XYZ file of N, CA and C in Angstrom:
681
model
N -20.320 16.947 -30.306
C -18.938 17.446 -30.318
C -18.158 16.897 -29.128
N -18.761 17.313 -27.752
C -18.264 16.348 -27.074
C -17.844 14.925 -26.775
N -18.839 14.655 -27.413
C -18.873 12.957 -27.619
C -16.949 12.293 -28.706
N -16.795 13.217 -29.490
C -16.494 13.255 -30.400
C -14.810 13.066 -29.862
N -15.192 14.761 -29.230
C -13.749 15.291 -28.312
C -13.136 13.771 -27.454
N -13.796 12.684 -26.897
C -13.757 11.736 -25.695
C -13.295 10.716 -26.135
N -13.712 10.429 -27.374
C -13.488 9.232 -28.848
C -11.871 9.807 -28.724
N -12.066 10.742 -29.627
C -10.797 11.276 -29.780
C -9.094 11.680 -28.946
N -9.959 11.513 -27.559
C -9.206 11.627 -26.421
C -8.421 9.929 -26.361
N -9.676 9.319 -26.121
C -9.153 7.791 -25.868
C -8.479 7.393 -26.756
N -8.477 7.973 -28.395
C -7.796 6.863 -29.449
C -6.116 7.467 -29.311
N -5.848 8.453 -28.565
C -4.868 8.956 -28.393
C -3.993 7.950 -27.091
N -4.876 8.510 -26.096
C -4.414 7.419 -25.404
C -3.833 6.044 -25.593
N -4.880 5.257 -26.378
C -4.147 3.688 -26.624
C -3.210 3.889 -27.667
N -3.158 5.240 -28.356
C -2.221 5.108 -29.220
C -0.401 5.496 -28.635
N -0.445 6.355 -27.619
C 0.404 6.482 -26.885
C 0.866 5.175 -25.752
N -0.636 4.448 -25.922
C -0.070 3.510 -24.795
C 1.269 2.221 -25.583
N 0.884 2.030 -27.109
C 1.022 1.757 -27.683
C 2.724 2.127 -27.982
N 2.493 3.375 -28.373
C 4.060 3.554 -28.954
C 4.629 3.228 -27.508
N 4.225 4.019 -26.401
C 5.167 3.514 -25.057
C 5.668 2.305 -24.919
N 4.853 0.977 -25.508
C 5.036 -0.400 -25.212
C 5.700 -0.161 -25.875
N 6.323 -0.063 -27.493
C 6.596 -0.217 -28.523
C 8.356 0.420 -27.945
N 8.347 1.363 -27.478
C 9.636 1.982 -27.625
C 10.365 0.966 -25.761
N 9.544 0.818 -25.084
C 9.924 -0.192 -24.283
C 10.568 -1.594 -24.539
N 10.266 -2.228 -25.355
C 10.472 -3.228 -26.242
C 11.324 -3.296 -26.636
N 11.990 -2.068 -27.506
C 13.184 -1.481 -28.168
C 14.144 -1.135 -27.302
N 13.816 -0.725 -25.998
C 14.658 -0.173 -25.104
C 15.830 -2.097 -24.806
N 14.303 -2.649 -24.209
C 15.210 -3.959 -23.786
C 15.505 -4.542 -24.617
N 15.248 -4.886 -25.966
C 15.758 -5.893 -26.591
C 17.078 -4.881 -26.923
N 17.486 -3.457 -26.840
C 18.684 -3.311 -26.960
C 19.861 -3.066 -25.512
N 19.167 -3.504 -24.341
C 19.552 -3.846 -23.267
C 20.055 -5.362 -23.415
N 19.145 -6.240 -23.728
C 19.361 -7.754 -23.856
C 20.810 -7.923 -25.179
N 20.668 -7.103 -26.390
C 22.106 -6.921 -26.939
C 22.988 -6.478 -26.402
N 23.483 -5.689 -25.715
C 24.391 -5.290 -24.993
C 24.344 -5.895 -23.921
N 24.300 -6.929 -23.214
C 24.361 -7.889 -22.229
C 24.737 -9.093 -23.235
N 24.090 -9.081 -24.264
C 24.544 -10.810 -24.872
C 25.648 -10.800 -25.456
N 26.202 -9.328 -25.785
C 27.413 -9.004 -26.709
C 28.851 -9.024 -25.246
N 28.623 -8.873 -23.942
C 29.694 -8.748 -23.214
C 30.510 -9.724 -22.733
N 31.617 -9.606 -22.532
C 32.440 -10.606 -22.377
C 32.075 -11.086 -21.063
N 32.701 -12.329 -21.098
C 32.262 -13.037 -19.524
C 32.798 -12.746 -18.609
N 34.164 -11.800 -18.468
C 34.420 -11.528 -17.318
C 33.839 -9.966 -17.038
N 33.049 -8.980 -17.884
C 32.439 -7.946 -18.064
C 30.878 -8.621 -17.349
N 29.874 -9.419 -18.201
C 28.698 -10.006 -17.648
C 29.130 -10.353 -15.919
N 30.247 -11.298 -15.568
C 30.175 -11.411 -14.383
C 30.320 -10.713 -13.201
N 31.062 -9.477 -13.939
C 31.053 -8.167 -12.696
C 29.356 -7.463 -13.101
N 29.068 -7.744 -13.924
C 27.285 -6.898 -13.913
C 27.040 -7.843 -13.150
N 26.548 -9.148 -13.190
C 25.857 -9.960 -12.450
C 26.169 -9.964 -10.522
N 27.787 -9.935 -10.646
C 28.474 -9.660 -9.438
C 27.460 -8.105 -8.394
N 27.768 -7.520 -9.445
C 27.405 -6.005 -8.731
C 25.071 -6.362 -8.412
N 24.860 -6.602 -9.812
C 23.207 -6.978 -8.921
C 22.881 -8.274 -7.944
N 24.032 -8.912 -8.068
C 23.515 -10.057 -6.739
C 23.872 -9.220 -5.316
N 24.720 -8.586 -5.058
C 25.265 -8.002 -4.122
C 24.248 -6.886 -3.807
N 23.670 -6.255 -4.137
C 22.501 -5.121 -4.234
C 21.422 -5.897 -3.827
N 20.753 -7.142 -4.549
C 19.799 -7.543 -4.461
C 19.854 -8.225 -2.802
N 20.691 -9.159 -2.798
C 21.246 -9.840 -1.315
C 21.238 -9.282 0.145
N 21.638 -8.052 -0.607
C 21.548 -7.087 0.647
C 20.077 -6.306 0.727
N 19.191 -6.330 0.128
C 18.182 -5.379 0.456
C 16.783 -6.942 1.030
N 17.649 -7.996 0.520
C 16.166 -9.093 1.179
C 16.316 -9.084 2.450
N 18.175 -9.153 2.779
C 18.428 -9.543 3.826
C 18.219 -8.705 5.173
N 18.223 -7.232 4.582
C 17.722 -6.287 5.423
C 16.123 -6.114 5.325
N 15.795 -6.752 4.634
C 13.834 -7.101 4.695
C 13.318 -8.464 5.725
N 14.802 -9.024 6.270
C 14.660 -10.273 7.084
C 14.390 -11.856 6.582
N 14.627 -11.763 5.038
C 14.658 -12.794 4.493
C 16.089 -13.814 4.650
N 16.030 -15.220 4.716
C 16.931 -15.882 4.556
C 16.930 -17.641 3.849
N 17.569 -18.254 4.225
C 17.653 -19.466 3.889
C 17.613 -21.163 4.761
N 16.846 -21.509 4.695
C 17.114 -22.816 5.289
C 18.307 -23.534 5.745
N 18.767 -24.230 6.473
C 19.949 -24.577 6.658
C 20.276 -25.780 5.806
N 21.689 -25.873 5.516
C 21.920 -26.793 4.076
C 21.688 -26.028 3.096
N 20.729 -25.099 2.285
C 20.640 -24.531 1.509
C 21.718 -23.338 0.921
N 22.053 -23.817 -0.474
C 22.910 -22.913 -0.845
C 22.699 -21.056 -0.362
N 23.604 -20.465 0.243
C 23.483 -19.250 0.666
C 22.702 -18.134 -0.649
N 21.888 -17.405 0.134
C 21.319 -16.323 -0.586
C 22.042 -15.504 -2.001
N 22.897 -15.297 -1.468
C 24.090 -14.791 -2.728
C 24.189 -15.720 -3.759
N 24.387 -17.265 -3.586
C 24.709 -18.109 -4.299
C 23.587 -18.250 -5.583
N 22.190 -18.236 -4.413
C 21.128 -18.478 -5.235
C 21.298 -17.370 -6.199
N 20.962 -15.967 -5.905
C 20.666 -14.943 -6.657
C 21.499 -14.510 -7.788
N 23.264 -15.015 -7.644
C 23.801 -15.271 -8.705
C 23.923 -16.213 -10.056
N 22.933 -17.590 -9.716
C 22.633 -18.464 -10.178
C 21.536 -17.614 -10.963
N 20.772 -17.395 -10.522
C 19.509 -16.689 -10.691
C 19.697 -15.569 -12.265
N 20.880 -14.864 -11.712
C 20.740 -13.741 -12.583
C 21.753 -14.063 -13.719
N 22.860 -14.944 -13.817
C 23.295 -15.486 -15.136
C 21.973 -16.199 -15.728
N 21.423 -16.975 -15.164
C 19.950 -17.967 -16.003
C 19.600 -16.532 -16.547
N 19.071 -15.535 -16.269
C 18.317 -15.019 -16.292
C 18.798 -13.548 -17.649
N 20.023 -13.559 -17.897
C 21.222 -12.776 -18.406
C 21.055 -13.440 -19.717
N 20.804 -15.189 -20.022
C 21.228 -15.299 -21.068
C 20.334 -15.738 -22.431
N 20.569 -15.505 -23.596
C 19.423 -14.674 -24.563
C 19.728 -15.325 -26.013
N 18.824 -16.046 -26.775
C 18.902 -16.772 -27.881
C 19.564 -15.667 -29.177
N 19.966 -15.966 -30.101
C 20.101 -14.946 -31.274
C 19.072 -14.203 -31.529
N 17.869 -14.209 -31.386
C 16.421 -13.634 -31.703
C 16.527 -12.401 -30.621
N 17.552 -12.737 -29.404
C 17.225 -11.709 -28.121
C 16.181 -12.193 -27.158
N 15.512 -13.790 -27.417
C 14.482 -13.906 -26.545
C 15.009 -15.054 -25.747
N 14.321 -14.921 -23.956
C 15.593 -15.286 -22.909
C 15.881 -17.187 -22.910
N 16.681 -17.534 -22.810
C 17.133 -18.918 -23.179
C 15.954 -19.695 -21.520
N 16.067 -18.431 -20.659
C 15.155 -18.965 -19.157
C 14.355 -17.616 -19.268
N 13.175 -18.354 -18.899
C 11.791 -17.020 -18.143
C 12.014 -17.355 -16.802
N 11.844 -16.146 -15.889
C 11.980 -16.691 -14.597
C 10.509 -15.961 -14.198
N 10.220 -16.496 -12.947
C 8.942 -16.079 -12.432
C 9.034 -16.344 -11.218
N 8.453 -15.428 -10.123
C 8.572 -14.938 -8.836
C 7.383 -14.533 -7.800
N 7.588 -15.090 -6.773
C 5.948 -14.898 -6.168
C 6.524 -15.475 -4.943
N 5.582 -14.862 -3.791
C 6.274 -15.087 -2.538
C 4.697 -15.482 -1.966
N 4.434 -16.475 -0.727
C 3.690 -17.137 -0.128
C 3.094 -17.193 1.101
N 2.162 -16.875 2.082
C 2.428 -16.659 3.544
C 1.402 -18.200 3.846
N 2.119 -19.219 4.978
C 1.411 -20.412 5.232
C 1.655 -20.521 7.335
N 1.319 -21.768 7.721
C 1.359 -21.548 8.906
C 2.508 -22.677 8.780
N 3.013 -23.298 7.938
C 3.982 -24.334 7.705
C 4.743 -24.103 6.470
N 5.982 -24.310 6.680
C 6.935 -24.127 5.519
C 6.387 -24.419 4.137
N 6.409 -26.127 3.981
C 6.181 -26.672 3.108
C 4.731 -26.437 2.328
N 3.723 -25.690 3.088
C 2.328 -25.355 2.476
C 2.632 -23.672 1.790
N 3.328 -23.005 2.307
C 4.119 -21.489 2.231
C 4.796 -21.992 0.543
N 5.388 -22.482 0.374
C 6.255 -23.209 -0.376
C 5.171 -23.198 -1.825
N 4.771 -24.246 -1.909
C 3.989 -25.093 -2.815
C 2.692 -24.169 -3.136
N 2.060 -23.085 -2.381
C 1.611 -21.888 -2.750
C 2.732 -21.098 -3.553
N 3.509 -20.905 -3.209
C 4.448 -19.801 -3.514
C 4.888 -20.344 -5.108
N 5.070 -21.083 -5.467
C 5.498 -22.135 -6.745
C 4.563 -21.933 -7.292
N 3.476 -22.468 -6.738
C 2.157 -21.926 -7.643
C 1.740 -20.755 -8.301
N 1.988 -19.827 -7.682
C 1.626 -18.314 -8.477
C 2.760 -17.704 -8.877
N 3.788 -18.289 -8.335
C 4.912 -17.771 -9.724
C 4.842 -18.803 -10.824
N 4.601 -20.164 -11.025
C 4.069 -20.348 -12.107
C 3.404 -19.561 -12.832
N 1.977 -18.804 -12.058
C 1.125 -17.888 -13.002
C 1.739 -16.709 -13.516
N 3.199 -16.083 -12.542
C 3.186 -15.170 -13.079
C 4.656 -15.833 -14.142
N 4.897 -16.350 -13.988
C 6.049 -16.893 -15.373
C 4.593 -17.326 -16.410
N 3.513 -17.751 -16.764
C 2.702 -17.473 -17.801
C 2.317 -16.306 -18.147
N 2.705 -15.036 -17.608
C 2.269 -13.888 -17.716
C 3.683 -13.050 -18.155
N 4.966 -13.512 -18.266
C 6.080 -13.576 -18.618
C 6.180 -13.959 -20.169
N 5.781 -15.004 -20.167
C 5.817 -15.882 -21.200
C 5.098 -14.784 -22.199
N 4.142 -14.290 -22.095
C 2.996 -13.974 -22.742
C 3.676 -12.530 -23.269
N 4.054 -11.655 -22.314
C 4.578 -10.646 -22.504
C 5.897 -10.874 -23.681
N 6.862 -11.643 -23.285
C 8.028 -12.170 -24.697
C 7.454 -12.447 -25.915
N 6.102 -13.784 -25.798
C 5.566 -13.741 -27.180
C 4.999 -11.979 -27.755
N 4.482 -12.077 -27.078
C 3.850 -10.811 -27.477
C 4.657 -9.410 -27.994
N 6.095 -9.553 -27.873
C 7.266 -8.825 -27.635
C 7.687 -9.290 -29.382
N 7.734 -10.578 -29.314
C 8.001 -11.322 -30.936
C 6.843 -10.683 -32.027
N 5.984 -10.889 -31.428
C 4.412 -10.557 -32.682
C 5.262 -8.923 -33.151
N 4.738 -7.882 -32.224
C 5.487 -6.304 -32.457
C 6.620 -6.105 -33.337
N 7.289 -7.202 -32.806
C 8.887 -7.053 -33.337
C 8.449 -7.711 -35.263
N 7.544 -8.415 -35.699
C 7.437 -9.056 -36.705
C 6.996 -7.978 -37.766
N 5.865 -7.176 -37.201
C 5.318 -5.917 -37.186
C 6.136 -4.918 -38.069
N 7.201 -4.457 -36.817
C 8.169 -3.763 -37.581
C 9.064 -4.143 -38.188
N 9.112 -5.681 -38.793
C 10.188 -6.069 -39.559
C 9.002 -5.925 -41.064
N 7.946 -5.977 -41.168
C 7.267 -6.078 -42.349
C 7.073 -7.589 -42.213
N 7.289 -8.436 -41.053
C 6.693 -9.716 -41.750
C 5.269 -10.331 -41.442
N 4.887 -9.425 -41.126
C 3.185 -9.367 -40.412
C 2.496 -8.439 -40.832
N 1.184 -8.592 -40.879
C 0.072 -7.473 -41.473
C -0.109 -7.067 -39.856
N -0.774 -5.315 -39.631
C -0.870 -5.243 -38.231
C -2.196 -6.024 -37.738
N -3.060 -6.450 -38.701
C -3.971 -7.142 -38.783
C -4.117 -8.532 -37.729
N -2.959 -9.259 -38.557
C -2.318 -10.674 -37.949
C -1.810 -10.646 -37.114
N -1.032 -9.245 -36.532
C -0.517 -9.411 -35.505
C -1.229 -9.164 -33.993
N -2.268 -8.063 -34.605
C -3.526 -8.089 -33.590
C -3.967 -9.230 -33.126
N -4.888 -9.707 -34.098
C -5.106 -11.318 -33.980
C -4.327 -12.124 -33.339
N -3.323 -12.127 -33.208
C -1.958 -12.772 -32.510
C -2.220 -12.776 -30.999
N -2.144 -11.542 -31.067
C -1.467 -10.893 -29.830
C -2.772 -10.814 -28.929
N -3.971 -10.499 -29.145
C -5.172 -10.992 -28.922
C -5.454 -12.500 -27.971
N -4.766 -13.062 -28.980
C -5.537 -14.640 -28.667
C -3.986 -15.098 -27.644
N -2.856 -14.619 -27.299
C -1.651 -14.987 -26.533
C -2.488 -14.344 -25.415
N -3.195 -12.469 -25.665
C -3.273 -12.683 -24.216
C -4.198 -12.775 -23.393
N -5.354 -13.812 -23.882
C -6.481 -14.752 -23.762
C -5.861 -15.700 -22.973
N -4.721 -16.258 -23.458
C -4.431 -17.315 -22.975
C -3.577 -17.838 -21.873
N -3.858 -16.710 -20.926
C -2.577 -16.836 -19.537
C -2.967 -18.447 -18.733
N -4.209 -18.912 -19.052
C -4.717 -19.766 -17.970
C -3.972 -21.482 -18.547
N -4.005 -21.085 -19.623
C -4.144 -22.310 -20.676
C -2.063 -22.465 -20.880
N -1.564 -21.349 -21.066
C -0.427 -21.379 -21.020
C 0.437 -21.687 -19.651
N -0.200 -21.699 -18.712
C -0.229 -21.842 -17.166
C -0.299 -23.071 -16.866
N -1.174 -23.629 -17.421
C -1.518 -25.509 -17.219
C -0.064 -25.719 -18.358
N 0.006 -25.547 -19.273
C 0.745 -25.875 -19.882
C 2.160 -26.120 -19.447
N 3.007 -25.144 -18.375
C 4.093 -25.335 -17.796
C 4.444 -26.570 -17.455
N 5.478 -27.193 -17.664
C 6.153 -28.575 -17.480
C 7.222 -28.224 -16.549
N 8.264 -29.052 -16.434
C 9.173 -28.818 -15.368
C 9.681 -28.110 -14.928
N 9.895 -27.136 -13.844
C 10.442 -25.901 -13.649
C 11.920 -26.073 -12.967
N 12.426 -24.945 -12.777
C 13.839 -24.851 -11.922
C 13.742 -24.107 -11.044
N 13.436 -24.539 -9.507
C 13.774 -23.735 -8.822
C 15.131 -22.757 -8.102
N 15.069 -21.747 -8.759
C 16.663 -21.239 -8.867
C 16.901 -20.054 -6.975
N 15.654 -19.671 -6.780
C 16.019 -19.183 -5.302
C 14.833 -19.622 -4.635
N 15.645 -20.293 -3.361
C 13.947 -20.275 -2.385
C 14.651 -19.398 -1.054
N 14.520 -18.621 -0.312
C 14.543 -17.940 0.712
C 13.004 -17.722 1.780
N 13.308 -17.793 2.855
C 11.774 -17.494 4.066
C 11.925 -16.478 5.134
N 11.081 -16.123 5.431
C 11.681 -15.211 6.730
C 9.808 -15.342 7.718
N 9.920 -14.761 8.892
C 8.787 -15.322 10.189
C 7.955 -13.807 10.315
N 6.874 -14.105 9.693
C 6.039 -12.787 9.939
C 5.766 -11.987 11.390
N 5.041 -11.760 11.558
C 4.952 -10.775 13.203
C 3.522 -11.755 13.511
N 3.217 -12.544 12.657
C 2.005 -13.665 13.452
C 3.003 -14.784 13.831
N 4.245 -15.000 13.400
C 4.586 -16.502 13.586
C 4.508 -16.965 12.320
N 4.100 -16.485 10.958
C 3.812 -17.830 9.767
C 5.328 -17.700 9.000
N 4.891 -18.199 8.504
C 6.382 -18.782 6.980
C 6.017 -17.910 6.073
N 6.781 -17.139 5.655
C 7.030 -16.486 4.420
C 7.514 -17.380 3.810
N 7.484 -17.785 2.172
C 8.267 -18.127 1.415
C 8.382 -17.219 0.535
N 9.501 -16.880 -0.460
C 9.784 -16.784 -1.684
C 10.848 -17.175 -2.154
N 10.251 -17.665 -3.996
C 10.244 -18.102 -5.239
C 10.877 -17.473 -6.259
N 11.913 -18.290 -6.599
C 12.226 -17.652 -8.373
C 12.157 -19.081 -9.162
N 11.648 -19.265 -9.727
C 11.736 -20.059 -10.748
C 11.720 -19.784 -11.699
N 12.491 -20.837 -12.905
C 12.982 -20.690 -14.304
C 12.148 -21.990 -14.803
N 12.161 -21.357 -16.461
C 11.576 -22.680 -17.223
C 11.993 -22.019 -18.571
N 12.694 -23.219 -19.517
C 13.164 -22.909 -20.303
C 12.534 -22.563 -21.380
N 13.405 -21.760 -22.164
C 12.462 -20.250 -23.187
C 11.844 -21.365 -24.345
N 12.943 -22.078 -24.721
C 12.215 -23.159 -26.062
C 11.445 -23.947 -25.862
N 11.429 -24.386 -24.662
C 9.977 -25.224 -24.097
C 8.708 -24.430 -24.003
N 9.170 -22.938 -23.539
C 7.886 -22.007 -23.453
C 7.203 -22.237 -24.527
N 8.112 -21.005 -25.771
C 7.796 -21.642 -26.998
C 7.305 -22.288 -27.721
N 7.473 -24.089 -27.402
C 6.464 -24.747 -28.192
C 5.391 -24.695 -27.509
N 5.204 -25.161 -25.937
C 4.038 -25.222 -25.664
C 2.744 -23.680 -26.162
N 3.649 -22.601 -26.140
C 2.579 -21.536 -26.431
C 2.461 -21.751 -27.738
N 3.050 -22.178 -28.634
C 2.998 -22.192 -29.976
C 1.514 -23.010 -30.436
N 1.511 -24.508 -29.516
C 0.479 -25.568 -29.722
C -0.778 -24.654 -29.322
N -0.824 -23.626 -28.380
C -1.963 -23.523 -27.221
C -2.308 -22.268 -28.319
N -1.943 -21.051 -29.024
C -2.160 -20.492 -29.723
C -2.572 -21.160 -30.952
N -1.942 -22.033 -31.749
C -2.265 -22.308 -32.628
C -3.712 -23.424 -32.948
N -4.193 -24.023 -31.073
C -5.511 -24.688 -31.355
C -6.283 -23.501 -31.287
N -5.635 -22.572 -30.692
C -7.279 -21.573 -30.594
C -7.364 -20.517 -31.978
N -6.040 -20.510 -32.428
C -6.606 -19.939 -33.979
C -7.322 -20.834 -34.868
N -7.222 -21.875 -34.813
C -8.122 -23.002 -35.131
C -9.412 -22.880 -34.770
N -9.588 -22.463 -33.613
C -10.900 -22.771 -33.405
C -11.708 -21.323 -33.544
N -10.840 -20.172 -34.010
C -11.091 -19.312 -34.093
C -11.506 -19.285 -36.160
N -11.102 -20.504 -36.672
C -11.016 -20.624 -38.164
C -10.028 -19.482 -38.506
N -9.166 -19.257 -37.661
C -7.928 -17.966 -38.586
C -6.728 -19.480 -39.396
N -6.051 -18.815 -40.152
C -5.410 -19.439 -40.732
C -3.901 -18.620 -41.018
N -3.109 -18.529 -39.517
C -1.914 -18.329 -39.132
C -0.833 -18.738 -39.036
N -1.028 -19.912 -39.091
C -0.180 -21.255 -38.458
C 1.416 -20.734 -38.910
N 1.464 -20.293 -40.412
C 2.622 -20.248 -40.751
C 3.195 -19.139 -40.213
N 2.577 -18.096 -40.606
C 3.238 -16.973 -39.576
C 3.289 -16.941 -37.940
N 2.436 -17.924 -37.308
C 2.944 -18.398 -36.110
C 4.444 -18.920 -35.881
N 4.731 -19.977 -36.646
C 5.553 -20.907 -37.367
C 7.208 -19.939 -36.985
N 6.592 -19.003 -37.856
C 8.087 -17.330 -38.106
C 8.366 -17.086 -36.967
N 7.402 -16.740 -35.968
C 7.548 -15.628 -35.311
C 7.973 -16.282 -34.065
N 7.791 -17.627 -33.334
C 8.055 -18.212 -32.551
C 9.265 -19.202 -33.511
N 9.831 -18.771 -34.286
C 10.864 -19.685 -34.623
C 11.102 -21.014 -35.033
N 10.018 -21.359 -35.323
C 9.989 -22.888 -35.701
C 10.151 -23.256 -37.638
N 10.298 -21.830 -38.257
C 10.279 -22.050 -39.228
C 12.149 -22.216 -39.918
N 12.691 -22.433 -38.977
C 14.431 -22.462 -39.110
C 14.486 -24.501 -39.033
């Protein structure tokens, strides 16, 4: 009975963990509509009002900018239009990804710091696909079956989708001097959503292959390639 009670405990759990993702999902993709629906001089006072918030809380954390480098504000407004704007599907035209670095030299601070926001823009990436599979789900164009399977093998694949990244944009770099003397860096970088896209599309679709599933087409749907 106990045993039973514990089963029963846990299937609750993932099932709540579940709808939580599920109604999260729903929350932003109707956040991301109401941002894609606003006019541009409406978007630019939102964007206005979080660069100004954001600017001010690095800068009182002691972060700043290199000299020559476009000012902090500049970046973070750059930053958050890339970051604002959203295909007809609702999925983002830029993923951005963020990770900050500690080195005893700028340029080693740096090139760490790029590096694991790469990983975490594959962990970005993964989360949007994975955002598409759900969303297919509740349109009826997926068995929950396939979409398991899906969603499964995307999030297997953070390492593989990671190598996969091609050219990035670095949209903010800011540093500030620890209490040893080293270089802080941090990172925002962007990489564009349709490039994500195919590459996760190829990297999913060899491993359903090698998995012998036979998805391709409903891969095809759900990442958009079937337009």
């Amino acid at each position: 009975m106990k045993k039973l009670f514990i089963i029963a405990m846990a299937m609750t759990m993932v099932l709540g963990s579940c709808f939580a993702q599920a109604s999260d999902q729903k929350e932003i993709r109707k956040e991301r509509n109401v941002i894609r629906k606003l006019a541009k001089k409406e978007l630019t006072a939102r964007v206005d009002k979080t660069t100004k918030k954001e600017a001010k809380r690095l800068k009182k954390e002691g972060w700043t900018v290199k000299p020559g480098a476009l000012p902090l504000d500049k970046q973070l407004e750059k930053c958050y239009f890339m970051q604002f704007e959203y295909d007809d599907d609702l999925y983002p035209k830029y993923l951005m990804g963020e990770a900050s670095s500690v080195g005893e030299n700028y340029d080693a601070a740096k090139t760490a710091a790029i590096s694991l926001a790469i990983t975490n823009l594959a962990g970005q990436i993964q989360t949007e696909v994975t955002a598409l599979v759900e969303n297919t789900v509740g349109n009826e164009q997926l068995s929950a079956e396939e979409a398991a399977s899906i969603t499964k093998t995307v999030m297997s694949s953070k390492n593989l989708i990671s190598q996969s990244i091609g050219r990035t944009i670095t949209v903010m770099e800011c540093y500030r001097i620890n209490s040893k003397g080293n270089n802080e860096v941090l990172v925002r970088i962007a990489y564009n959503g349709e490039m994500a896209k195919a590459a996760t599309k190829k990297i999913i679709r060899d491993e359903l292959e090698k998995k012998g599933e036979d998805l391709h087409e409903q891969l095809d749907k759900i990442l958009g390639f079937d337009k």
